[in-house]
Coordinates of C-alpha atoms and ligand atoms in Angstrom, one line a residue:
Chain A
X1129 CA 0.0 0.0 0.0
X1130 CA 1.3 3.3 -1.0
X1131 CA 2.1 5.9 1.3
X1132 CA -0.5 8.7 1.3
X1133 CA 0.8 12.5 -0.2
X1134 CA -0.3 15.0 2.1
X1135 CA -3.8 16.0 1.6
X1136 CA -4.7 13.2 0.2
X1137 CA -3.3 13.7 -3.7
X1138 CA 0.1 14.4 -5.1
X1139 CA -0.5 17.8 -6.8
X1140 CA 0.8 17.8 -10.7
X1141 CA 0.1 21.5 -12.6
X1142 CA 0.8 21.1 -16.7
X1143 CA 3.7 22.6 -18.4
X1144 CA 2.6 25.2 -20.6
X1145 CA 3.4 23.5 -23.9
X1146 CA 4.8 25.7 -27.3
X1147 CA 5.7 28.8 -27.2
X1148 CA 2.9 30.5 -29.3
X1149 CA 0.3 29.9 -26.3
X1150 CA 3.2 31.8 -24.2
X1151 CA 3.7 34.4 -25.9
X1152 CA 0.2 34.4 -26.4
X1153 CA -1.2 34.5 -22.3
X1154 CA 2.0 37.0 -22.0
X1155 CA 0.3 39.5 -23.8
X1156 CA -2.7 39.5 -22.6
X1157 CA -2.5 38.8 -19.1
X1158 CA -1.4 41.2 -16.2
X1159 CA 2.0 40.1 -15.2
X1160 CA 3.5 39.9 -11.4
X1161 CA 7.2 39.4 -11.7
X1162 CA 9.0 37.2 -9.0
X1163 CA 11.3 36.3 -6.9
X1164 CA 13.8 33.5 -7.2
X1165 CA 12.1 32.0 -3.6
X1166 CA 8.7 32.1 -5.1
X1167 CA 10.3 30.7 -8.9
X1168 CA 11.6 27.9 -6.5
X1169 CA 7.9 27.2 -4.6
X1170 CA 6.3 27.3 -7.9
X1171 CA 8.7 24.2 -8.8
X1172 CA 7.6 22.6 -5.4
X1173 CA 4.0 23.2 -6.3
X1174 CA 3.4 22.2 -9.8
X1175 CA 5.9 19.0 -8.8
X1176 CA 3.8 18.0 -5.6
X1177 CA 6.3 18.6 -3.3
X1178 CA 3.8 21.3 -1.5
X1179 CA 0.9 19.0 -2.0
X1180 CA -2.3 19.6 -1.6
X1181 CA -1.5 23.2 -1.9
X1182 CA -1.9 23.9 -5.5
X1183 CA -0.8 28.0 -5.4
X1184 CA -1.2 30.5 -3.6
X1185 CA -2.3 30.6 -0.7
X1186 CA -5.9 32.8 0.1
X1187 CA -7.4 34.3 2.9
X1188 CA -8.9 31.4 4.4
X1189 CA -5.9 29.4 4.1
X1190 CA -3.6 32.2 5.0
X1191 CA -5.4 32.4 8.8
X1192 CA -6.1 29.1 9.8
X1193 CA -2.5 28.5 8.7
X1194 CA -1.2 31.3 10.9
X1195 CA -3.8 30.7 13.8
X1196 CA -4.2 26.7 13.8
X1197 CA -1.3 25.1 12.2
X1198 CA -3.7 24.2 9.2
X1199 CA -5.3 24.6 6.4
X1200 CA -8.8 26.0 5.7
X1201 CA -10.1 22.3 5.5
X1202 CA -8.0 20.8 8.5
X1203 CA -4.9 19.3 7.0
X1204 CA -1.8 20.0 9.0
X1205 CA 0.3 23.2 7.3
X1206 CA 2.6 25.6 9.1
X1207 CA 3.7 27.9 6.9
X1208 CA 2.0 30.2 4.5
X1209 CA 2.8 30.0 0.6
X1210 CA 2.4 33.5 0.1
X1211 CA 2.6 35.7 -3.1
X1212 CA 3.4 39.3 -2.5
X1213 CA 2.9 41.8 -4.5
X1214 CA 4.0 45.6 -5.3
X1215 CA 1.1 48.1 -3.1
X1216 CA 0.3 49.3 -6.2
X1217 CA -0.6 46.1 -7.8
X1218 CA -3.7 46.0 -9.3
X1219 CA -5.4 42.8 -11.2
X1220 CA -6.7 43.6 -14.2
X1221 CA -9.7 42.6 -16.4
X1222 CA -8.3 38.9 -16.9
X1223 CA -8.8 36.5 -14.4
X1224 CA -5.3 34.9 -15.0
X1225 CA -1.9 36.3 -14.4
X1226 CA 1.7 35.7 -15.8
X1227 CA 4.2 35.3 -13.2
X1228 CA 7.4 36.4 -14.8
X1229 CA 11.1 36.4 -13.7
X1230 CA 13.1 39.3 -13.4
X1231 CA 13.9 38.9 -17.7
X1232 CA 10.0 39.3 -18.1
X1233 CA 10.1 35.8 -19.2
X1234 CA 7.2 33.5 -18.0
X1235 CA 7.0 31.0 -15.5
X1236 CA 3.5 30.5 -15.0
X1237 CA 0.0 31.3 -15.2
X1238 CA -1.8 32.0 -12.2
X1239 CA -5.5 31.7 -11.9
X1240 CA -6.8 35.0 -9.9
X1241 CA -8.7 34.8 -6.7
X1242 CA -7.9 37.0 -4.4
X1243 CA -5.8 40.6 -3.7
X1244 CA -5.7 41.1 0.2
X1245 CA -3.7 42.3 2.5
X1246 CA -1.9 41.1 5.8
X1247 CA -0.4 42.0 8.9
X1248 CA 3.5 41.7 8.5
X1249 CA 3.4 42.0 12.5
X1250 CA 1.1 39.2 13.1
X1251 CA 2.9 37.0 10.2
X1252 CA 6.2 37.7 12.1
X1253 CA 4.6 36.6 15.4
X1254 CA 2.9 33.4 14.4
X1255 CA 5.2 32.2 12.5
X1256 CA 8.9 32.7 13.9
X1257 CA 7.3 33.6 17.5
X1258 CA 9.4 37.1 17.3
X1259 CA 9.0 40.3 15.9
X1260 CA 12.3 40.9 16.3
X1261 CA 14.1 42.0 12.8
X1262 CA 17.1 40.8 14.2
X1263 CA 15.5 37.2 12.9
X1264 CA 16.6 36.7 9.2
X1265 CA 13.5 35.1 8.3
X1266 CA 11.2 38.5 10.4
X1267 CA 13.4 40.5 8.9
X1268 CA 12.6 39.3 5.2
X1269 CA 8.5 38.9 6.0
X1270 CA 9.0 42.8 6.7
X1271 CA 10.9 43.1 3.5
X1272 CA 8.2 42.3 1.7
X1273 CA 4.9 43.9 0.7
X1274 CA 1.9 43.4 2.8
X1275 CA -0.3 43.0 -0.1
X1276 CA -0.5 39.3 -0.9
X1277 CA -2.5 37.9 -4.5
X1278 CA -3.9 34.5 -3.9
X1279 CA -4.7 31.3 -7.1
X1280 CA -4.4 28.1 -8.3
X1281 CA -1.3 27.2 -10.7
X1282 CA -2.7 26.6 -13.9
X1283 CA 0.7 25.8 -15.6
X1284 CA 4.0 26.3 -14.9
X1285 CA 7.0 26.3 -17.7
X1286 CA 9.9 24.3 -17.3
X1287 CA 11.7 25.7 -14.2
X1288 CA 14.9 24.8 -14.1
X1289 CA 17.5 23.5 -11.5
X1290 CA 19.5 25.7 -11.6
X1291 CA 22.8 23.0 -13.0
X1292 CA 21.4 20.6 -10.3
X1293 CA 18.6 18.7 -12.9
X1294 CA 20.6 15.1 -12.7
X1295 CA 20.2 15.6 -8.5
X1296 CA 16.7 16.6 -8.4
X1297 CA 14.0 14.3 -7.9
X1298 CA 10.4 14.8 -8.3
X1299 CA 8.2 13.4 -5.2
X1300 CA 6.6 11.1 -8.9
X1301 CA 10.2 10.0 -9.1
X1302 CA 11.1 9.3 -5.3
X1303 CA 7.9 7.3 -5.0
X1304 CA 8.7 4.8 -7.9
X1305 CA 12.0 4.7 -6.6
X1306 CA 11.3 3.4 -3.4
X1307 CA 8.9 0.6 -4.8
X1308 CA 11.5 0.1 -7.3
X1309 CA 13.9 -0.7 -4.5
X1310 CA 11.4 -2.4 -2.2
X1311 CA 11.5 0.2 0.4
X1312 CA 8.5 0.3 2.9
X1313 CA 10.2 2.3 5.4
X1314 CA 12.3 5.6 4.0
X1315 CA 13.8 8.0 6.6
X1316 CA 14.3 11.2 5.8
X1317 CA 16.9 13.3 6.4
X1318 CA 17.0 16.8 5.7
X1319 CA 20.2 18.8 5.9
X1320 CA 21.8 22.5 4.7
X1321 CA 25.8 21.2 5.8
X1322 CA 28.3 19.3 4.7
X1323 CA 28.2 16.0 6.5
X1324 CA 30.4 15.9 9.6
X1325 CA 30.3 12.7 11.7
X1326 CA 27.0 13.8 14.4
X1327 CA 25.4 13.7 10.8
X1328 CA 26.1 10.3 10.1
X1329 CA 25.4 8.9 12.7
X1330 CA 22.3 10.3 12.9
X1331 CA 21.7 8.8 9.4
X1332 CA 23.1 5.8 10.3
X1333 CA 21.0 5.3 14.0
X1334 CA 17.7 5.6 11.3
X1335 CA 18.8 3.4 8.6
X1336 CA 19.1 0.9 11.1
X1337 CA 15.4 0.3 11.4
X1338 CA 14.4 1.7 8.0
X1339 CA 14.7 0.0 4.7
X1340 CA 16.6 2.9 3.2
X1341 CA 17.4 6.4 4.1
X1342 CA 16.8 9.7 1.8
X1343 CA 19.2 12.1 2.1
X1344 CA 17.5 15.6 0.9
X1345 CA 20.0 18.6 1.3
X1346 CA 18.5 22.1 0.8
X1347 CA 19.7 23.8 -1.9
X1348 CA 19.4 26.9 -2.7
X1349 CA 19.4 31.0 -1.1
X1350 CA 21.7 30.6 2.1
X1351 CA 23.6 32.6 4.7
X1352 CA 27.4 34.1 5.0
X1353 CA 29.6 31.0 5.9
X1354 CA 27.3 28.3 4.7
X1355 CA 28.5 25.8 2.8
X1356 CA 27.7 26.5 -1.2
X1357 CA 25.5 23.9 -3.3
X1358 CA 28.3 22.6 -4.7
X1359 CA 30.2 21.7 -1.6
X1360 CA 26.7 20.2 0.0
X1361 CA 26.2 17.7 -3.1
X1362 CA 30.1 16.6 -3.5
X1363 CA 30.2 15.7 0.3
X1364 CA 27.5 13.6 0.2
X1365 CA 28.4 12.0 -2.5
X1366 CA 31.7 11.1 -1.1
X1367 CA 30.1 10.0 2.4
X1368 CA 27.8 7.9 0.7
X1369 CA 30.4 6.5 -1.6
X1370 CA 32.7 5.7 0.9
X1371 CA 30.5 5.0 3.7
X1372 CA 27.2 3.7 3.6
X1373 CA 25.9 -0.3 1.9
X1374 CA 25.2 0.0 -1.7
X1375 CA 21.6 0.4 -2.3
X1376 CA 20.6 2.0 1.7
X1377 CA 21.2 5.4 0.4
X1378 CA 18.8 7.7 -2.3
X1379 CA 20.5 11.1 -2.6
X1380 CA 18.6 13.9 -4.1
X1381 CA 18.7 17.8 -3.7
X1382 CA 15.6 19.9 -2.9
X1383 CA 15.2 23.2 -4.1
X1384 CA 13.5 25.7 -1.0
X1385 CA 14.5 28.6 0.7
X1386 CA 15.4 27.8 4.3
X1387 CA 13.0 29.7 6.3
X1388 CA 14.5 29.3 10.3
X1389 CA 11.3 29.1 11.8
X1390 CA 11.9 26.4 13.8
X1391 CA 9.5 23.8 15.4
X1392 CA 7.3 25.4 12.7
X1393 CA 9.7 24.3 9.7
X1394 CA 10.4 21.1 10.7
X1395 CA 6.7 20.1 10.4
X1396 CA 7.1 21.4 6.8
X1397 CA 9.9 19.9 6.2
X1398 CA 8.0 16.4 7.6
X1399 CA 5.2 17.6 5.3
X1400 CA 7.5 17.7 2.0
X1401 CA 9.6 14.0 2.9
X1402 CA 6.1 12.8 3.2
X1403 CA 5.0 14.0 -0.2
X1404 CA 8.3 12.3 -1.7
X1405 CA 7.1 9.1 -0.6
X1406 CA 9.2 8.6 3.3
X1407 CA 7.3 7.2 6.1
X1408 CA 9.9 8.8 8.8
X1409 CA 11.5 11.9 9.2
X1410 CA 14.9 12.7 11.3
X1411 CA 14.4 15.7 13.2
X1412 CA 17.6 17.0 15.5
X1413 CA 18.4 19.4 18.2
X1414 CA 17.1 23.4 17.2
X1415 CA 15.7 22.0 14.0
X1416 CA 15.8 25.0 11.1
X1417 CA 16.3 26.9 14.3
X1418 CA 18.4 29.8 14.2
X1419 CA 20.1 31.9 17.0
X1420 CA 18.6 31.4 20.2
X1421 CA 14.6 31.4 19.3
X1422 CA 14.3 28.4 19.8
X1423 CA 14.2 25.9 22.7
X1424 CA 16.8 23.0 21.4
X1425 CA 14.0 20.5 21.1
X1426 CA 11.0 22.7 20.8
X1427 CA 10.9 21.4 17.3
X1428 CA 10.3 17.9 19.0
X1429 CA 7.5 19.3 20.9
X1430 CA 5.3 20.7 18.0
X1431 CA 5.0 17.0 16.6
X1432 CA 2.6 16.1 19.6
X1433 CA -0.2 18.2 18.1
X1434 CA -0.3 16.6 14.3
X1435 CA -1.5 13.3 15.4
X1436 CA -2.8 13.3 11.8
X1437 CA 0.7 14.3 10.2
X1438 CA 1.1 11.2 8.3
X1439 CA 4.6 10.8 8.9
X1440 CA 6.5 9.8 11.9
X1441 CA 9.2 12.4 13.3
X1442 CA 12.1 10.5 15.0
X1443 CA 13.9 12.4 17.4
X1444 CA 17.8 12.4 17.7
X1445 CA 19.8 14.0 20.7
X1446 CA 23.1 15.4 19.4
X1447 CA 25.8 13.2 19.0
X1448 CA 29.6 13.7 19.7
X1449 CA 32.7 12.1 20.9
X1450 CA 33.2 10.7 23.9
X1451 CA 36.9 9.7 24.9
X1452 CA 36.1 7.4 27.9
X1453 CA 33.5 5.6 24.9
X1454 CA 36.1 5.5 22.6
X1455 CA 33.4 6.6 19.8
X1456 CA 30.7 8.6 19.1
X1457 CA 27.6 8.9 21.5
X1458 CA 24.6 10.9 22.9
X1459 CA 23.5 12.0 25.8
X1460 CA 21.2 8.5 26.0
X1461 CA 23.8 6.5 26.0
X1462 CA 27.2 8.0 27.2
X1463 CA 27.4 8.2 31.2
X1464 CA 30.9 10.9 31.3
X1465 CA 31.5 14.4 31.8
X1466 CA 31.3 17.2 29.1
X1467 CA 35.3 17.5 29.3
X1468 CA 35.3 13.7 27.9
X1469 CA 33.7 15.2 25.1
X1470 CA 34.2 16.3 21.8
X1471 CA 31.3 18.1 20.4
X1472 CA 30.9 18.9 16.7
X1473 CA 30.5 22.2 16.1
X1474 CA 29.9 24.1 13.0
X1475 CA 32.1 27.3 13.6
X1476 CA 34.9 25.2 14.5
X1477 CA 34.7 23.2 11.2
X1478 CA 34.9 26.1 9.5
X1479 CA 37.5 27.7 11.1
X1480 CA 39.8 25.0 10.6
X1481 CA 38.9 24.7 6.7
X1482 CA 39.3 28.6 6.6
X1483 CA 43.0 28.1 7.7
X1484 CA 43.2 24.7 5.6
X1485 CA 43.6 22.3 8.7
X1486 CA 42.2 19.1 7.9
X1487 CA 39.1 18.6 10.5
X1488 CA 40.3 14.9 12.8
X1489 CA 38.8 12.2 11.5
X1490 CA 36.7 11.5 14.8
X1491 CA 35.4 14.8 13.3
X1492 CA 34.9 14.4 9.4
X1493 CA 35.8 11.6 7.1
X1494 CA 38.8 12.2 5.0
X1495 CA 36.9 12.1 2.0
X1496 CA 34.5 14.6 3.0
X1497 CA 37.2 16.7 4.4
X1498 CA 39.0 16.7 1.1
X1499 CA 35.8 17.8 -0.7
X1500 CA 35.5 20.8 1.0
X1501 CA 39.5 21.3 1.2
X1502 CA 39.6 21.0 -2.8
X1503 CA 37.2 23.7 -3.5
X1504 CA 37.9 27.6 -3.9
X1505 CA 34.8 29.0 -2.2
X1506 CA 33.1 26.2 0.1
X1507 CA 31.9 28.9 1.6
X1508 CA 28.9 31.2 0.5
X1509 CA 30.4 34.9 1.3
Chain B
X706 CA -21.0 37.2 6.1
X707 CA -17.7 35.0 6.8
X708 CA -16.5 34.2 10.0
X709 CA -13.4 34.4 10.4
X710 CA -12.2 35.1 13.9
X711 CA -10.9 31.9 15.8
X712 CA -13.7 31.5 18.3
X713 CA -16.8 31.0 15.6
X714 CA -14.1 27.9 14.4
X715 CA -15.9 25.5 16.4
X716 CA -18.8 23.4 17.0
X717 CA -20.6 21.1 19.0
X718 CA -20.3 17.8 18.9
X719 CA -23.1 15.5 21.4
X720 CA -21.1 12.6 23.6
X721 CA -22.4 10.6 26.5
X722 CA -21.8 12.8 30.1
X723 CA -20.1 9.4 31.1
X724 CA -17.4 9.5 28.3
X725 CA -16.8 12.9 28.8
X726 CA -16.1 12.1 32.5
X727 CA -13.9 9.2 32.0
X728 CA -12.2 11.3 29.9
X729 CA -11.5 14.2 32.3
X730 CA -10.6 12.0 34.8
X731 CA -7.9 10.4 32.6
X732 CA -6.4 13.7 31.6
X733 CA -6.4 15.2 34.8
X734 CA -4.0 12.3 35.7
X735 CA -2.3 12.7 32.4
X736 CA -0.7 15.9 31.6
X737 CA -0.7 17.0 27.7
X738 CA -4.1 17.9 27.7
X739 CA -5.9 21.2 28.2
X740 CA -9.4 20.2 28.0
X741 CA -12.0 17.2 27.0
X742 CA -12.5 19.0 23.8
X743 CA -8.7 19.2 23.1
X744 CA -8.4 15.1 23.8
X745 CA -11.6 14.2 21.3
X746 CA -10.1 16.6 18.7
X747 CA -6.9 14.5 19.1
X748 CA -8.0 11.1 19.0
X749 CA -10.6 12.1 16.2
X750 CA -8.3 14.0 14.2
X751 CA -5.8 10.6 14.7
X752 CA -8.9 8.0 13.7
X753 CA -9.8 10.1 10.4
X754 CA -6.5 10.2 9.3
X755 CA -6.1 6.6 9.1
X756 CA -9.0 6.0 7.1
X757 CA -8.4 8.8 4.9
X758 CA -5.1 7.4 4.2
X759 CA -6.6 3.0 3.6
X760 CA -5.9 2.1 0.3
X761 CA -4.9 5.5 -1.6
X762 CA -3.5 4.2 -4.9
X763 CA -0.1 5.8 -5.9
X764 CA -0.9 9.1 -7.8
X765 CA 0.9 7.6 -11.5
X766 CA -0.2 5.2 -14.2
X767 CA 1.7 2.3 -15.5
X768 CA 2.9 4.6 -18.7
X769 CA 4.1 7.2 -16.2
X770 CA 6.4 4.5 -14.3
X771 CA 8.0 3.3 -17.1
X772 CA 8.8 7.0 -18.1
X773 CA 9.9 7.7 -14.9
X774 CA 12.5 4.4 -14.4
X775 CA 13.9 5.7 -17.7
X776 CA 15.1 8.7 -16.7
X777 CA 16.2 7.0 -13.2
X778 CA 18.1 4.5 -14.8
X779 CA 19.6 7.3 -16.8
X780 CA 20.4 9.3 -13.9
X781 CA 22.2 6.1 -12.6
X782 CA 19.6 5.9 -9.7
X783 CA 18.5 3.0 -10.7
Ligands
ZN555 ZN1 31.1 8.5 27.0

């Protein structure tokens, strides 16, 4: 029996097929040009990877979202899929619109519903818990226009993947995979880092019980001192390579904007695995947190109230290394003190790859290590 | 007109007074739960779920699959 997409139905909008019915709706459409994040959730829509949402979100949706963690007809959804647009945007005689990249050239066609307006305020507060701008996701919400346009996705042209099309799978694809395979039980595992050792072992403590694991780095808009795209994909595919059985592993990219909101993310990151086909999710310590907003496991918390998610969360502690254990541990299972402990931090990865030290191997595997040592800019800047 | 605060977002549902009293005396024992309300909506919302998601066929046709192995054997995923 196949796994259930969210909602109930994997989404699929058509590709607007030769180019004189583009030019064609062009014309006589009004247009709304776009940003790269919404180019990107268009991709995630009219693949199913948002399913059931099948566009942009309106009114409705947009406040039970915000207020209740769901959509206007009950299904678990904790983020809005918003479409803003300029204060003076006005919608025209047509009741479809061109969404159009920053070259004029079009994406999509939107079927109109709805021009409204929110509270940037109230979006800021219900979804990251702050109003602080300090938060990068607060501060692009107030970035943005309060003046949000709301339709189905009639079609969509062919969005690419930005040099990533042989890594990126459609949740159509990941689904015949798996049955392909004879997977019942997928883990997800979501990830925006190059793969240090806590990482896989993380994997590695799933994939025990699971049939396979699917590892599904975010690619795409990041922060100064992130790993780049590149970087994220070559690791893997040197860990995997080196480390894991033939045949446990499906490695494919996922095109979103990390959003840092936390507990709140990580139920849409649940949401998206699920729609690929997985019937677990990996979530870890602060989660698509960011900063200190977050408790560390408040993003294990949030899980309690979906009992209808449709895809089980499993929880991980951190892991690190313990000396007295000779290996790596967590919290569960590793009775010493912190000073037997060596923890795996981020900033001092990249401190030692900014002054080309090679990380111990109790830290990264050599091959990953090398990865990252080969290239010019591992870094985003 | 539409309602749209939060409050006119719920309704009334009939259950036997004894239920409902089992039930508060079990959540008053276990923490987790705010109110009898917040426990039906729970199990209920858990219970539909399940038979929403019985038998849902995969969302492709045969043609589709053999399209789709195609391109993953290309892509060396398969
Ligand atoms: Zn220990």
């Amino acid at each position: 029996m196949a796994l259930s997409p969210h909602g109930g139905r994997l989404v699929q909008v058509r590709a607007i097929e030769g180019s004189n019915e583009k030019i064609k709706e062009l014309s006589e459409n009004s247009r709304i040009r776009v940003s790269e994040e919404t180019r990107v959730q268009m991709l995630n829509i009219s693949n199913g990877v948002l399913s059931p949402v099948t566009g942009f979100m309106g009114k409705a949706d947009y406040e039970n979202v915000i207020e209740n963690m769901r959509l206007a007809d009950d299904t678990p959804w904790t983020i809005p899929v918003l479409l803003h647009v300029p204060d003076d945007f006005v919608a025209g005689t047509s009741d479809e619109i061109t969404l159009v990249d920053d070259n004029t050239r079009p994406l999509g066609i939107l079927e109109f519903e709805e021009l409204f307006s929110i509270s940037k305020k109230e979006y800021a507060k219900k979804v990251f818990g702050t109003e602080e701008e300090a938060h990068p996701g607060v501060a692009k919400a107030y970035a943005s226009s309060d003046r949000v346009v709301s339709g189905k996705l009639k079609s969509v042209a062919r969005l690419d993947a930005g040099g990533f099309e042989n890594y990126t799978l459609s949740p159509k694809e990941t689904r015949v995979l798996f049955v392909e395979k004879g997977w019942k039980d997928v883990i997800a595992f979501q990830t925006r880092n190059a793969p240090h050792i806590g990482h896989e072992y993380v994997q590695k403590t799933g994939l025990a019980f699971a049939d396979g694991i699917f590892i599904n780095p975010v690619l795409g808009k990041k922060k100064a001192g992130d790993f780049t795209d590149e970087v994220i994909l070559e690791t893997y595919q040197a860990l995997v390579k080196n480390y894991y059985p033939k045949n446990s592993v499906v490695l494919s990219v996922l095109h979103y904007e990390m959003q840092y909101a936390g507990p709140k993310e990580a139920i849409m990151h649940a949401i998206m695995r699920k729609n690929f086909g997985c019937s677990h999710i990996a979530i870890g310590r602060d989660h698509a947190g960011v900063g200190n907003y977050y408790g560390p496991y408040a993003a294990h918390e949030i899980f309690k109230e979906f009992p209808d998610l449709g895809i089980q969360a499993v929880f991980f502690r951190e892991f690190f290394y313990c000396n007295k254990c000779a290996g790596i541990a967590n919290e569960k299972i590793c009775p010493h003190l912190e000073s037997d402990r060596l923890s795996f931090s981020g900033t001092k990865l990249r401190k030692m790859f900014q002054s080309g030290e090679t990380p111990p191997k109790e830290f990264m595997r050599p091959e990953v290590s090398q990865v990252i040592l080969k290239s010019k800019t591992p870094f985003v800047e | 007109m539409p309602q749209t605060t939060t409050q006119s977002k719920y309704t009334t549902v009939s259950i036997p007074i004894t239920l409902h009293d089992r039930i508060e005396k079990m959540i008053i024992k276990k923490s987790g739960f705010k109110s009898v309300s917040d426990y039906v909506t729970y199990v209920l919302r858990e219970v539909v779920a399940m038979h929403e998601t019985k038998d849902v066929p995969e969302p492709f046709t045969s043609t589709d699959v053999e399209e789709i192995k195609a391109r993953l054997k290309a892509l060396g995923y398969l």
